[in-house]
Amino acid sequence: MKKIFFLSVLLSSQQIFAQGDPKATEVWSPVPKVVTPGKYFADAPSDAIVLFDGKNLDQWESVKDSTKEAGWKVAGGIMTVDKTKGNIRTKRNFMDYQLHLEYRIPKNITGTGQARGNSGVFLASTGQGDAGYEIQILDSYNNETYVNGQAASVYKQYPPLVNACKKPGEWQTYDIVWTAPRFNEDKSLKSPARVTVFQNGVLVQNNVELKGPTLYIGTPKYTAHGASPIKLQAHGDDSAPISFRNIWVREL
Ligand code: MG
């Protein structure tokens, strides 16, 4: 009886702590070395599913309300985040895949830390809001923040191996190999998710094992799910919205 009481007190105090303090999971050093990337872009190969070809958002829907259009702006071959519309996700679900996307932080970006060009690609969107597994998009060209929240981090889990960011105003690439987590019939974890990421052609995440979904606050913990959409984040900060182009995926 005593033991059960002790356990429940321990659990609730951890939960209170987890709910209250996002700083508890920030890591500030060592700071990833800066690497200047070469020129690298990649057109969709013949077996890819094109998720955005510059023309429309037919492959995407609103996360808030899946009956609604994604609603971000499409013009001049690019899409730009509309923060009033919220996050968007693919209509299709995916398990394991190779993903290519290109993004651009506006040249006139303002703000500091996490409030400077923040977006993100969620490799499996497992629910509303920011639920899922995020590779961070942020202006980290010359912008200090916690290293496990800078661009190309697995948010709050792994800082990038190096900082391969280009200047605001330049197009940048992510090439991602995602292995979805697997779950047993009783919903326990069978094998964790793994991810490899190249930013601008430079390896920044090398087959890392995720601890669970990427959380703003608290310790990650897996919840069973199957194939899931890919999600792009409309982050609620005041800096100018970022843009995307040339997004494609190859199922593995
Ligand atoms: Mg983000």
Short mmCIF file of C-alpha atoms and ligand atoms in Angstrom, two decimals:
data_model
loop_
_atom_site.label_atom_id
_atom_site.label_comp_id
_atom_site.label_asym_id
_atom_site.label_seq_id
_atom_site.Cartn_x
_atom_site.Cartn_y
_atom_site.Cartn_z
CA MET A 1 0.00 0.00 0.00
CA LYS A 2 2.79 2.36 1.05
CA LYS A 3 4.74 1.50 -2.11
CA ILE A 4 1.79 2.23 -4.38
CA PHE A 5 1.26 5.57 -2.67
CA PHE A 6 4.95 6.46 -3.06
CA LEU A 7 4.90 5.49 -6.75
CA SER A 8 1.83 7.54 -7.48
CA VAL A 9 3.32 10.60 -5.75
CA LEU A 10 6.53 10.17 -7.72
CA LEU A 11 4.64 9.85 -10.99
CA SER A 12 2.49 12.88 -10.40
CA SER A 13 5.43 15.08 -9.39
CA GLN A 14 7.25 14.03 -12.58
CA GLN A 15 4.17 14.81 -14.61
CA ILE A 16 3.85 18.24 -13.01
CA PHE A 17 7.51 18.92 -13.71
CA ALA A 18 7.16 17.67 -17.28
CA GLN A 19 4.15 19.87 -17.94
CA GLY A 20 5.76 22.96 -16.50
CA ASP A 21 9.31 23.32 -17.75
CA PRO A 22 10.32 23.23 -21.43
CA LYS A 23 13.87 24.30 -20.40
CA ALA A 24 14.40 20.95 -18.67
CA THR A 25 14.91 19.25 -22.05
CA GLU A 26 17.03 21.98 -23.73
CA VAL A 27 20.71 21.23 -24.44
CA TRP A 28 23.01 24.21 -25.16
CA SER A 29 26.43 22.63 -25.75
CA PRO A 30 28.53 21.46 -27.48
CA VAL A 31 27.53 23.76 -30.35
CA PRO A 32 27.64 21.94 -33.74
CA LYS A 33 30.56 23.05 -35.95
CA VAL A 34 29.63 25.26 -38.92
CA VAL A 35 30.13 23.65 -42.36
CA THR A 36 29.63 25.59 -45.61
CA PRO A 37 27.58 23.35 -47.93
CA GLY A 38 28.06 23.06 -51.69
CA LYS A 39 25.31 23.49 -54.26
CA TYR A 40 22.87 20.60 -54.04
CA PHE A 41 19.32 20.18 -55.29
CA ALA A 42 17.53 17.06 -56.55
CA ASP A 43 14.69 16.58 -59.02
CA ALA A 44 12.21 13.80 -58.32
CA PRO A 45 13.33 10.37 -59.56
CA SER A 46 10.95 8.30 -61.69
CA ASP A 47 9.53 6.22 -58.81
CA ALA A 48 8.84 9.16 -56.48
CA ILE A 49 5.42 10.38 -55.35
CA VAL A 50 5.53 14.13 -55.93
CA LEU A 51 4.03 15.89 -52.92
CA PHE A 52 4.53 19.42 -54.23
CA ASP A 53 5.54 20.35 -57.76
CA GLY A 54 4.96 24.09 -57.49
CA LYS A 55 1.42 24.06 -58.87
CA ASN A 56 -1.05 23.17 -56.12
CA LEU A 57 -1.58 21.60 -52.69
CA ASP A 58 -3.67 18.68 -53.95
CA GLN A 59 -1.58 16.22 -51.92
CA TRP A 60 -2.14 18.17 -48.66
CA GLU A 61 -4.91 18.94 -46.18
CA SER A 62 -5.43 21.08 -43.08
CA VAL A 63 -4.47 19.36 -39.82
CA LYS A 64 -7.08 21.30 -37.82
CA ASP A 65 -9.84 20.11 -40.13
CA SER A 66 -9.09 17.40 -42.69
CA THR A 67 -12.22 18.29 -44.66
CA LYS A 68 -10.60 21.66 -45.45
CA GLU A 69 -8.02 22.60 -48.07
CA ALA A 70 -4.46 23.02 -46.80
CA GLY A 71 -4.84 26.72 -47.54
CA TRP A 72 -1.20 27.82 -47.66
CA LYS A 73 -0.26 30.24 -50.44
CA VAL A 74 0.95 28.83 -53.76
CA ALA A 75 2.53 31.28 -56.20
CA GLY A 76 5.51 31.34 -58.52
CA GLY A 77 6.18 27.62 -58.09
CA ILE A 78 6.53 27.77 -54.30
CA MET A 79 4.26 27.37 -51.29
CA THR A 80 4.43 29.70 -48.31
CA VAL A 81 3.23 28.95 -44.80
CA ASP A 82 -0.01 30.69 -43.81
CA LYS A 83 0.14 30.81 -40.03
CA THR A 84 -3.57 31.56 -39.76
CA LYS A 85 -4.32 28.20 -41.45
CA GLY A 86 -2.11 26.12 -39.14
CA ASN A 87 -0.17 22.95 -39.88
CA ILE A 88 -0.75 20.94 -43.06
CA ARG A 89 -0.26 17.22 -43.69
CA THR A 90 -0.26 14.81 -46.62
CA LYS A 91 -3.55 13.12 -47.47
CA ARG A 92 -1.61 9.87 -47.86
CA ASN A 93 -0.09 7.83 -45.04
CA PHE A 94 3.47 6.54 -45.18
CA MET A 95 5.60 4.02 -43.29
CA ASP A 96 9.28 3.94 -44.37
CA TYR A 97 10.48 6.35 -47.00
CA GLN A 98 13.07 8.66 -48.52
CA LEU A 99 11.92 12.29 -48.52
CA HIS A 100 13.32 15.33 -50.33
CA LEU A 101 12.17 18.87 -49.61
CA GLU A 102 13.48 22.36 -50.21
CA TYR A 103 12.81 25.34 -47.96
CA ARG A 104 13.71 29.00 -47.81
CA ILE A 105 13.89 31.27 -44.80
CA PRO A 106 12.90 34.81 -45.90
CA LYS A 107 15.84 37.13 -46.52
CA ASN A 108 14.30 39.73 -44.20
CA ILE A 109 13.78 37.28 -41.33
CA THR A 110 13.54 38.79 -37.86
CA GLY A 111 13.35 37.38 -34.35
CA THR A 112 15.75 35.33 -32.24
CA GLY A 113 16.10 31.81 -30.92
CA GLN A 114 13.10 29.61 -31.69
CA ALA A 115 11.15 32.61 -33.04
CA ARG A 116 13.21 33.05 -36.23
CA GLY A 117 11.95 31.14 -39.27
CA ASN A 118 10.60 28.24 -37.22
CA SER A 119 8.78 25.50 -39.10
CA GLY A 120 9.45 21.79 -39.22
CA VAL A 121 8.80 18.56 -41.02
CA PHE A 122 7.05 15.90 -38.97
CA LEU A 123 8.02 12.51 -40.38
CA ALA A 124 4.92 10.85 -38.99
CA SER A 125 2.10 13.09 -37.86
CA THR A 126 0.39 11.10 -35.13
CA GLY A 127 -2.30 13.54 -34.08
CA GLN A 128 -3.33 17.17 -33.86
CA GLY A 129 -1.04 20.16 -33.36
CA ASP A 130 2.64 19.28 -33.14
CA ALA A 131 2.18 15.58 -32.30
CA GLY A 132 4.68 13.39 -34.16
CA TYR A 133 8.40 13.31 -34.95
CA GLU A 134 9.89 16.66 -35.98
CA ILE A 135 13.04 17.50 -37.88
CA GLN A 136 13.40 21.17 -36.99
CA ILE A 137 13.37 23.92 -39.59
CA LEU A 138 14.70 27.23 -38.25
CA ASP A 139 17.14 29.95 -39.27
CA SER A 140 20.28 28.66 -37.55
CA TYR A 141 22.70 30.47 -39.87
CA ASN A 142 23.59 32.93 -37.15
CA ASN A 143 21.06 32.44 -34.40
CA GLU A 144 21.75 30.93 -31.01
CA THR A 145 19.26 28.55 -29.45
CA TYR A 146 19.43 25.25 -27.61
CA VAL A 147 21.37 22.92 -29.91
CA ASN A 148 18.80 20.13 -29.75
CA GLY A 149 16.30 22.65 -31.15
CA GLN A 150 18.39 24.23 -33.93
CA ALA A 151 17.83 23.55 -37.63
CA ALA A 152 18.20 19.84 -38.59
CA SER A 153 17.87 18.68 -34.99
CA VAL A 154 15.58 15.82 -34.13
CA TYR A 155 13.70 18.24 -31.91
CA LYS A 156 14.73 17.95 -28.24
CA GLN A 157 16.46 14.61 -28.95
CA TYR A 158 19.51 15.00 -31.23
CA PRO A 159 21.41 18.15 -32.27
CA PRO A 160 22.69 18.01 -35.87
CA LEU A 161 26.21 16.60 -36.32
CA VAL A 162 27.24 19.92 -37.90
CA ASN A 163 25.56 23.21 -38.79
CA ALA A 164 25.16 23.15 -42.60
CA CYS A 165 22.66 26.05 -42.82
CA LYS A 166 22.70 28.52 -45.67
CA LYS A 167 21.91 32.23 -45.33
CA PRO A 168 18.31 33.42 -45.09
CA GLY A 169 17.00 34.01 -48.61
CA GLU A 170 18.77 30.96 -50.08
CA TRP A 171 17.02 27.68 -50.91
CA GLN A 172 18.09 24.75 -48.74
CA THR A 173 17.44 21.01 -48.88
CA TYR A 174 16.60 18.18 -46.55
CA ASP A 175 17.01 14.58 -47.70
CA ILE A 176 15.62 12.25 -45.09
CA VAL A 177 15.51 8.46 -44.70
CA TRP A 178 12.79 7.52 -42.25
CA THR A 179 12.14 4.13 -40.69
CA ALA A 180 8.86 4.22 -38.82
CA PRO A 181 8.58 2.67 -35.36
CA ARG A 182 6.96 -0.75 -35.14
CA PHE A 183 4.63 -1.94 -32.41
CA ASN A 184 3.59 -5.33 -31.11
CA GLU A 185 -0.02 -6.48 -31.05
CA ASP A 186 -0.28 -5.46 -27.39
CA LYS A 187 0.79 -1.93 -28.49
CA SER A 188 4.20 -2.18 -26.83
CA LEU A 189 7.21 -0.93 -28.81
CA LYS A 190 8.77 -3.52 -31.12
CA SER A 191 11.42 -1.30 -32.73
CA PRO A 192 11.99 2.46 -32.41
CA ALA A 193 11.93 4.93 -35.29
CA ARG A 194 15.24 5.70 -37.01
CA VAL A 195 16.22 8.67 -39.13
CA THR A 196 19.08 9.80 -41.34
CA VAL A 197 19.12 13.42 -42.55
CA PHE A 198 21.23 15.30 -45.08
CA GLN A 199 20.94 19.11 -44.97
CA ASN A 200 22.17 20.77 -48.16
CA GLY A 201 23.89 17.48 -49.04
CA VAL A 202 25.75 17.29 -45.70
CA LEU A 203 25.06 14.44 -43.26
CA VAL A 204 23.50 15.92 -40.11
CA GLN A 205 21.70 12.92 -38.54
CA ASN A 206 23.23 9.46 -38.94
CA ASN A 207 20.66 6.72 -38.42
CA VAL A 208 19.68 7.92 -34.96
CA GLU A 209 17.15 6.02 -32.87
CA LEU A 210 14.25 8.17 -31.69
CA LYS A 211 13.20 8.03 -28.05
CA GLY A 212 9.59 8.63 -29.02
CA PRO A 213 7.67 11.58 -30.46
CA THR A 214 9.47 14.95 -30.28
CA LEU A 215 8.00 16.92 -27.39
CA TYR A 216 8.26 20.60 -26.43
CA ILE A 217 7.96 19.62 -22.78
CA GLY A 218 8.83 16.40 -21.02
CA THR A 219 10.30 13.00 -21.75
CA PRO A 220 9.31 11.22 -24.99
CA LYS A 221 7.33 8.02 -24.80
CA TYR A 222 6.02 5.93 -27.70
CA THR A 223 2.33 5.41 -28.34
CA ALA A 224 1.43 2.75 -30.90
CA HIS A 225 0.51 3.95 -34.39
CA GLY A 226 0.70 2.76 -37.96
CA ALA A 227 1.31 4.49 -41.28
CA SER A 228 0.94 8.26 -40.85
CA PRO A 229 0.92 11.48 -42.86
CA ILE A 230 3.92 13.77 -43.27
CA LYS A 231 3.24 17.18 -41.69
CA LEU A 232 4.64 20.68 -42.19
CA GLN A 233 4.55 23.13 -39.29
CA ALA A 234 3.02 26.59 -39.18
CA HIS A 235 4.84 27.77 -36.06
CA GLY A 236 3.08 30.47 -34.07
CA ASP A 237 5.90 33.02 -33.82
CA ASP A 238 5.88 36.53 -35.31
CA SER A 239 8.70 36.11 -37.85
CA ALA A 240 7.94 36.12 -41.59
CA PRO A 241 6.64 32.78 -42.93
CA ILE A 242 9.02 30.40 -44.72
CA SER A 243 8.48 28.80 -48.13
CA PHE A 244 8.80 25.30 -49.61
CA ARG A 245 9.29 23.83 -53.08
CA ASN A 246 10.14 20.52 -54.76
CA ILE A 247 8.84 17.98 -52.23
CA TRP A 248 8.86 14.29 -53.15
CA VAL A 249 8.90 10.97 -51.38
CA ARG A 250 9.97 7.41 -52.30
CA GLU A 251 8.32 4.65 -50.31
CA LEU A 252 10.72 1.95 -49.13
MG MG B 1 9.60 23.73 -35.50
#
